[in-house]
Every structure is written in C-alpha cells, then in structure tokens.
PDB file of C-alpha atoms in Angstrom:
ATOM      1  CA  UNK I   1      26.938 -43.134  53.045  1.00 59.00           C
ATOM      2  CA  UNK I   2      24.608 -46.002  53.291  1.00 64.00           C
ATOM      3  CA  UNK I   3      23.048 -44.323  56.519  1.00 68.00           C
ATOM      4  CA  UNK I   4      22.978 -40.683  54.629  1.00 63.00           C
ATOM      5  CA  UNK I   5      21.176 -42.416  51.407  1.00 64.00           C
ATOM      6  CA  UNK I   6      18.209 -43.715  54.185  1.00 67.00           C
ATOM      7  CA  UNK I   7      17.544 -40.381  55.625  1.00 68.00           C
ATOM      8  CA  UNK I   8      17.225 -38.465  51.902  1.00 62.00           C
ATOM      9  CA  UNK I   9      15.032 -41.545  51.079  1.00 63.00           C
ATOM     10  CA  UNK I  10      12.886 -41.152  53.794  1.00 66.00           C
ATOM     11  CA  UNK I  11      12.433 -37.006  54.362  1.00 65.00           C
ATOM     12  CA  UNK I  12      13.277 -36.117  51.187  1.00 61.00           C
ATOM     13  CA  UNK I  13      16.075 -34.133  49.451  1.00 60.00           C
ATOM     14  CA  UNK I  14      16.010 -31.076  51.120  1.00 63.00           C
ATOM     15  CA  UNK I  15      18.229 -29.011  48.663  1.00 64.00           C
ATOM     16  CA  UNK I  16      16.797 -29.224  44.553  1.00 63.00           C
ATOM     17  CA  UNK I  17      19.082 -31.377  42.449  1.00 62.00           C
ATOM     18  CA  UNK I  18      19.862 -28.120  40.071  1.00 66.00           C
ATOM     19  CA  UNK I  19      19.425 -25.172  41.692  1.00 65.00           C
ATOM     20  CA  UNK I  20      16.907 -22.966  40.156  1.00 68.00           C
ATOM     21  CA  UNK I  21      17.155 -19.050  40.303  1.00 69.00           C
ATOM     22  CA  UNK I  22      14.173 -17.207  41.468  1.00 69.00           C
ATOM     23  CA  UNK I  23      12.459 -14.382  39.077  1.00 65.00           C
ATOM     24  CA  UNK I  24      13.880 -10.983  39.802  1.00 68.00           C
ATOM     25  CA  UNK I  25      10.986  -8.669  39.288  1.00 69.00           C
ATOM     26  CA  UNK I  26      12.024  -6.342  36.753  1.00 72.00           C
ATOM     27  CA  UNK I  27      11.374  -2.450  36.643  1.00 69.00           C
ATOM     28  CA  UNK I  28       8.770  -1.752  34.137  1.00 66.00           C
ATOM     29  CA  UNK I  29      10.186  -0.498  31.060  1.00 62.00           C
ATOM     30  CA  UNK I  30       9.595   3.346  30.233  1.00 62.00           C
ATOM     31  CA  UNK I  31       7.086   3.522  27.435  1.00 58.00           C
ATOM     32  CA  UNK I  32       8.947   4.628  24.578  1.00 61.00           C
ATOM     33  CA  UNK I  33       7.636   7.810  22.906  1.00 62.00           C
ATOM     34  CA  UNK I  34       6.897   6.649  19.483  1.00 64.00           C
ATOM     35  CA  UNK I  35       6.465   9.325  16.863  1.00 69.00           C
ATOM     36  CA  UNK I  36       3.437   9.520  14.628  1.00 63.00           C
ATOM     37  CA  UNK I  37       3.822   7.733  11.416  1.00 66.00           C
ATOM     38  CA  UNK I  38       4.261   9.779   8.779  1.00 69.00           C
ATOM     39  CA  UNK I  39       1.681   9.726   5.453  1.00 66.00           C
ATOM     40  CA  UNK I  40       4.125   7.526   2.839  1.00 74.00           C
ATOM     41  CA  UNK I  41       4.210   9.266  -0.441  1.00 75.00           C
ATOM     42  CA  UNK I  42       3.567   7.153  -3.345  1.00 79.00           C
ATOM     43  CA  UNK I  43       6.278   8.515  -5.985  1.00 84.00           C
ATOM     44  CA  UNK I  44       5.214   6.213  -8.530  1.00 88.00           C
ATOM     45  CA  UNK I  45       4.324   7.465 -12.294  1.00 88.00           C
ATOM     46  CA  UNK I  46       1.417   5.474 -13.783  1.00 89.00           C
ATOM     47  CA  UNK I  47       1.833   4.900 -17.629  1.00 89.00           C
ATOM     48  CA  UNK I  48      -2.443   4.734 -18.091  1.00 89.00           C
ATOM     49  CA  UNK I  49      -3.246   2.455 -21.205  1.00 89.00           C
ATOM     50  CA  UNK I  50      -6.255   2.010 -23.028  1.00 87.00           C
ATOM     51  CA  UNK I  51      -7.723  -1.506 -22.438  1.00 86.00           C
ATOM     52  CA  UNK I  52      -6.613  -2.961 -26.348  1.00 88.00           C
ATOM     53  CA  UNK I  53      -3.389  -1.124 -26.331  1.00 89.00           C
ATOM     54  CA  UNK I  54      -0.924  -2.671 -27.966  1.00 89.00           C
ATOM     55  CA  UNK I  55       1.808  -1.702 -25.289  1.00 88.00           C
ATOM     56  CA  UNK I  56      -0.811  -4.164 -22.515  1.00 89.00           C
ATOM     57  CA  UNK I  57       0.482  -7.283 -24.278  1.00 90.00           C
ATOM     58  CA  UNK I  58       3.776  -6.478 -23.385  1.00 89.00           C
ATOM     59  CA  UNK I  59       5.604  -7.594 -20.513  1.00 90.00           C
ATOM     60  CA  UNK I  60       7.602  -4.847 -17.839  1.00 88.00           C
ATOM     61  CA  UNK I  61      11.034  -5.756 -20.050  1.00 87.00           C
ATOM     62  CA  UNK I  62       9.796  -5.550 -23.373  1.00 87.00           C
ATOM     63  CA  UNK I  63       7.830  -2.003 -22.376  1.00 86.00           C
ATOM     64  CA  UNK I  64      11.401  -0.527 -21.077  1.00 85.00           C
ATOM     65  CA  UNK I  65      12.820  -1.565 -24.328  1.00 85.00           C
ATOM     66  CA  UNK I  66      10.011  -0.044 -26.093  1.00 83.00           C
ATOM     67  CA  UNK I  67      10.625   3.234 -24.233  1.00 80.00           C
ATOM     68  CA  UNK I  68      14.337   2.916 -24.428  1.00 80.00           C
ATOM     69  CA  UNK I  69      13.581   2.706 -28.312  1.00 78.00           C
ATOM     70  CA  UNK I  70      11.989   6.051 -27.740  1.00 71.00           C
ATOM     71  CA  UNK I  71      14.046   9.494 -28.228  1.00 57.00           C
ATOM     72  CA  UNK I  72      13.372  11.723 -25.337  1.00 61.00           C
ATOM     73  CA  UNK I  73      11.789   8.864 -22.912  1.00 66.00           C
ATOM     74  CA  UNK I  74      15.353   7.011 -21.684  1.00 67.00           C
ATOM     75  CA  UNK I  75      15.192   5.016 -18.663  1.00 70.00           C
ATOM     76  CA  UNK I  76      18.030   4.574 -16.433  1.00 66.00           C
ATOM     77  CA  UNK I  77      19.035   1.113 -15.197  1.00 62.00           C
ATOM     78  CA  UNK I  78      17.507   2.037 -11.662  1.00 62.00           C
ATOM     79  CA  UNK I  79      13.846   1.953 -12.794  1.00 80.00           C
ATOM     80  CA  UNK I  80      11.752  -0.697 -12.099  1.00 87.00           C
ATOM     81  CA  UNK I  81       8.338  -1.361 -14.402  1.00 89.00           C
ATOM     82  CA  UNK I  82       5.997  -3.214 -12.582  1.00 91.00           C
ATOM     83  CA  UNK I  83       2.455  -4.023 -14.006  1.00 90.00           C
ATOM     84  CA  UNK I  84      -0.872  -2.474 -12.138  1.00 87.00           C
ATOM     85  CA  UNK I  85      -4.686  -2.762 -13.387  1.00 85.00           C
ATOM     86  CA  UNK I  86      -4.433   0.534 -15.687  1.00 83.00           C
ATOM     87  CA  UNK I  87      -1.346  -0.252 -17.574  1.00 87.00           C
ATOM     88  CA  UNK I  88       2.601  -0.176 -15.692  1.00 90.00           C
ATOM     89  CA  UNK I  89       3.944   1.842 -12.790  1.00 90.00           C
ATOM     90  CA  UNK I  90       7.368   3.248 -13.509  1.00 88.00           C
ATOM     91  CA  UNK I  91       9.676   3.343 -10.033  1.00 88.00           C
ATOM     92  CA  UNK I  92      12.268   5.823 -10.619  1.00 85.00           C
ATOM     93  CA  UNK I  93      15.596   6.217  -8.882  1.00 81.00           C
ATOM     94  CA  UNK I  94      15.660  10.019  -8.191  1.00 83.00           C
ATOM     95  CA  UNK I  95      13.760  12.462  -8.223  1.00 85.00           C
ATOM     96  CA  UNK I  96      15.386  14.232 -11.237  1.00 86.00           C
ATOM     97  CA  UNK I  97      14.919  11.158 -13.036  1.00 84.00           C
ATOM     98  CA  UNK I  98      11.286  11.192 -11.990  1.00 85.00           C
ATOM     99  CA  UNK I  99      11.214  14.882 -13.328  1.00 87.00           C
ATOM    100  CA  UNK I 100      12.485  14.796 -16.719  1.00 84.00           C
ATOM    101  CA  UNK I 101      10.099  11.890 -17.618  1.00 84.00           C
ATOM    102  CA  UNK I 102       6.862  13.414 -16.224  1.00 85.00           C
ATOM    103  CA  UNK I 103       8.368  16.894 -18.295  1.00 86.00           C
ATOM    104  CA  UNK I 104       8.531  14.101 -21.450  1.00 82.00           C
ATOM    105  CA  UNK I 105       4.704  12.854 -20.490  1.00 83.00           C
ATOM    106  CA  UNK I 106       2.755  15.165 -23.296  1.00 86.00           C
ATOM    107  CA  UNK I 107       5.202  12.974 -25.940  1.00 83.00           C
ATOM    108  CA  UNK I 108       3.644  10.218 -24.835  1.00 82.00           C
ATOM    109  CA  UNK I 109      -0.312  11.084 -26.487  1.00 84.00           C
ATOM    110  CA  UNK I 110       1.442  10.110 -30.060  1.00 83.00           C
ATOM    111  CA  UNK I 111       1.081   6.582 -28.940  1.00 82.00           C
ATOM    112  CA  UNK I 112      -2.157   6.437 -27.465  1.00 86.00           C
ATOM    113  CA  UNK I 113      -0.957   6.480 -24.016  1.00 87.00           C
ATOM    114  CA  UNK I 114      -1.046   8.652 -20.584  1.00 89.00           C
ATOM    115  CA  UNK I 115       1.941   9.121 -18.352  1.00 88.00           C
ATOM    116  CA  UNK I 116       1.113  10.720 -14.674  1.00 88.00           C
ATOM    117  CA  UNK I 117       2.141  10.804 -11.456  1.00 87.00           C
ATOM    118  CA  UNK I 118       0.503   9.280  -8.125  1.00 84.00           C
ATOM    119  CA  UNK I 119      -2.871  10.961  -7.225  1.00 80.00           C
ATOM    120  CA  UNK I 120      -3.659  11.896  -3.472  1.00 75.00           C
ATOM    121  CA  UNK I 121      -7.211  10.966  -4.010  1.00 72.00           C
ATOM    122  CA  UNK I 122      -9.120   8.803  -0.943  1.00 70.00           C
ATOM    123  CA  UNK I 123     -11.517   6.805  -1.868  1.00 69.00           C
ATOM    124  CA  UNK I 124     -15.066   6.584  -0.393  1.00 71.00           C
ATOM    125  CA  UNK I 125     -17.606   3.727  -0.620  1.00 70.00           C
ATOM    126  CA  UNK I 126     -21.051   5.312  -1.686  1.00 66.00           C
ATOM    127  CA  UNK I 127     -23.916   3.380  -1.820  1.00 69.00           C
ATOM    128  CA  UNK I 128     -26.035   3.099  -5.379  1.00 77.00           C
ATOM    129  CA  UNK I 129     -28.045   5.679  -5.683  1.00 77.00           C
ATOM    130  CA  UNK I 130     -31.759   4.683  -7.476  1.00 81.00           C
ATOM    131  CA  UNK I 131     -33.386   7.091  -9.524  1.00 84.00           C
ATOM    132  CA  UNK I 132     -36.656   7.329  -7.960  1.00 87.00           C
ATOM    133  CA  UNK I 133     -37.754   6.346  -4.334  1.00 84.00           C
ATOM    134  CA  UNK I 134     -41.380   5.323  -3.845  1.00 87.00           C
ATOM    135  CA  UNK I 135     -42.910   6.344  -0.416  1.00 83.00           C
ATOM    136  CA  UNK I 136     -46.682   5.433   0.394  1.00 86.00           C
ATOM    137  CA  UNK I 137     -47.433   9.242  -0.602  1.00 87.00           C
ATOM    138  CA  UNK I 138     -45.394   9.615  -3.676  1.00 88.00           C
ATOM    139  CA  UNK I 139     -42.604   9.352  -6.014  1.00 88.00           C
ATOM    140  CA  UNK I 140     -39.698  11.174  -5.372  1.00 84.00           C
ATOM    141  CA  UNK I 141     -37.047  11.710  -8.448  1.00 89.00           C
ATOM    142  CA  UNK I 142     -33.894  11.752  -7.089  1.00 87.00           C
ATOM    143  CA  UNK I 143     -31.564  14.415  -8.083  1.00 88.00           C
ATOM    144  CA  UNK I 144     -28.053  15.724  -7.382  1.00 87.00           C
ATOM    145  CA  UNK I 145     -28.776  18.362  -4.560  1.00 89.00           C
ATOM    146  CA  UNK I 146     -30.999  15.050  -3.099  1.00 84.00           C
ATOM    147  CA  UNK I 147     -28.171  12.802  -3.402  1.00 83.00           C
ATOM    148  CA  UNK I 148     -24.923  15.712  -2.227  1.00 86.00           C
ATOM    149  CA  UNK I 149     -27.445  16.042   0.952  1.00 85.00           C
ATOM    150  CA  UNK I 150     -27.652  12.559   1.729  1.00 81.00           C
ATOM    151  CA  UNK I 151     -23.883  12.201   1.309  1.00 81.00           C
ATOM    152  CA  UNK I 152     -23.280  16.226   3.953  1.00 85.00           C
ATOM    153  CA  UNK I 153     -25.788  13.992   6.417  1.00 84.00           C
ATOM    154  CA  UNK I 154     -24.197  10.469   6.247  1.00 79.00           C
ATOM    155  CA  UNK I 155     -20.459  11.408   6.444  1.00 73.00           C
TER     156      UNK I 155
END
C-alpha cells in the first residue's frame, strides 16, 4: 500500500475521487404552440358617485349594508365591493346576479348615484391643444376640423 500511495502521489490520481457524469446533450424541446391571449373582459359594475356624496365616506362594508337596506338592490354574499377613484366597483358572482342589479340601476338616481357596467373605451394620450398658433406670417385660430386633422395625420 505504502508503494501504491507513492505512485498516486507522484503522477497523480488518475481516476476523479467522485465520479462525475458528463452532460448528455439534450434534444431541443418542440416550441410549444401557444394560443393568442384572449382580450379579458372586465365584468365589473361601477357605482359612479358624485365627489361630496354621502355614500364616499363610507367604507366597502358599510355601502353593502346600505344597499342591503335597499328594497330591490340585494346583494348576495358572493359580491365583493372594492373602492376605485369614481366611487366602488361591485364584483358579482354570476352573471344573473350581475343582470338583475344593472336591470335595478335607474333606482339608483333617487340617491344621487350612477350604477353601470365596464366601458370598452381605450384611452389615447393627446397632446394640449393651444388656441392660437403664431407663425412669422400670421395667427392661426385653431379650430376643431384643425385639431381632428392633426389627430387623422399623427395616429
């Protein structure tokens, strides 16, 4: 053993101490054909408040109580009341849920307030428009056939 332990000391271990396994190249995976995602409709109702509405004070539990206090506008367990910029978003479980209050929204005028569902509007970012632009020649007013055909050439 003694002689063994000389000859690994002086060329070496030939063999590793733990034996490592070398990297199998792996097929390349088949790109997966992903579908497009689809547009996510927002099935939200938006109870719209006037800015010193009484209702705005209140927080998402004491506004379902105040509806539940309501005759025709009951809210089942499964709605959630969240609070956005323009007043509270109701979540509804279903969709027939969702139905009957938007059929009850006209009820809700008596108190000042607006009940609606999601719009599909996109926003777009236009620029301030001035009322006149001064050019080394002249003034120009601007006016709303000036400012529809700055908007046709820009986007």
């Amino acid at each position: 053993i003694a002689q063994y332990m000389a000859t690994v000391a002086r060329n070496g271990l030939q063999q590793k101490a733990v034996p490592t396994k070398k990297a199998v190249p792996r097929p390349a995976a088949k790109a997966s054909k992903k579908e497009a995602p689809k547009a996510k409709v927002d099935k939200r109702l938006f109870l719209r408040l006037e800015k010193e509405h009484p209702w705005r004070q209140l927080s998402p539990a004491g506004l379902w109580q105040q509806l539940q206090s309501e005759p025709d506008c009951f809210l089942s367990d499964a709605c959630s009341i969240p609070r956005v910029r323009t007043g509270f978003a109701i979540l509804t479980g279903n969709e027939k849920k969702r139905e009957e209050l938007l059929d009850a929204a006209p009820k809700f005028s008596d108190f000042g307030a607006k009940l609606e569902g999601a719009s599909n509007l996109v926003p777009f970012r236009i620029a301030n428009v001035p009322a006149t632009i001064k050019t080394p020649d002249c003034t120009h007013t601007v006016n709303a056939d000036w400012v529809s055909l700055e908007i046709y050439r820009k986007t």
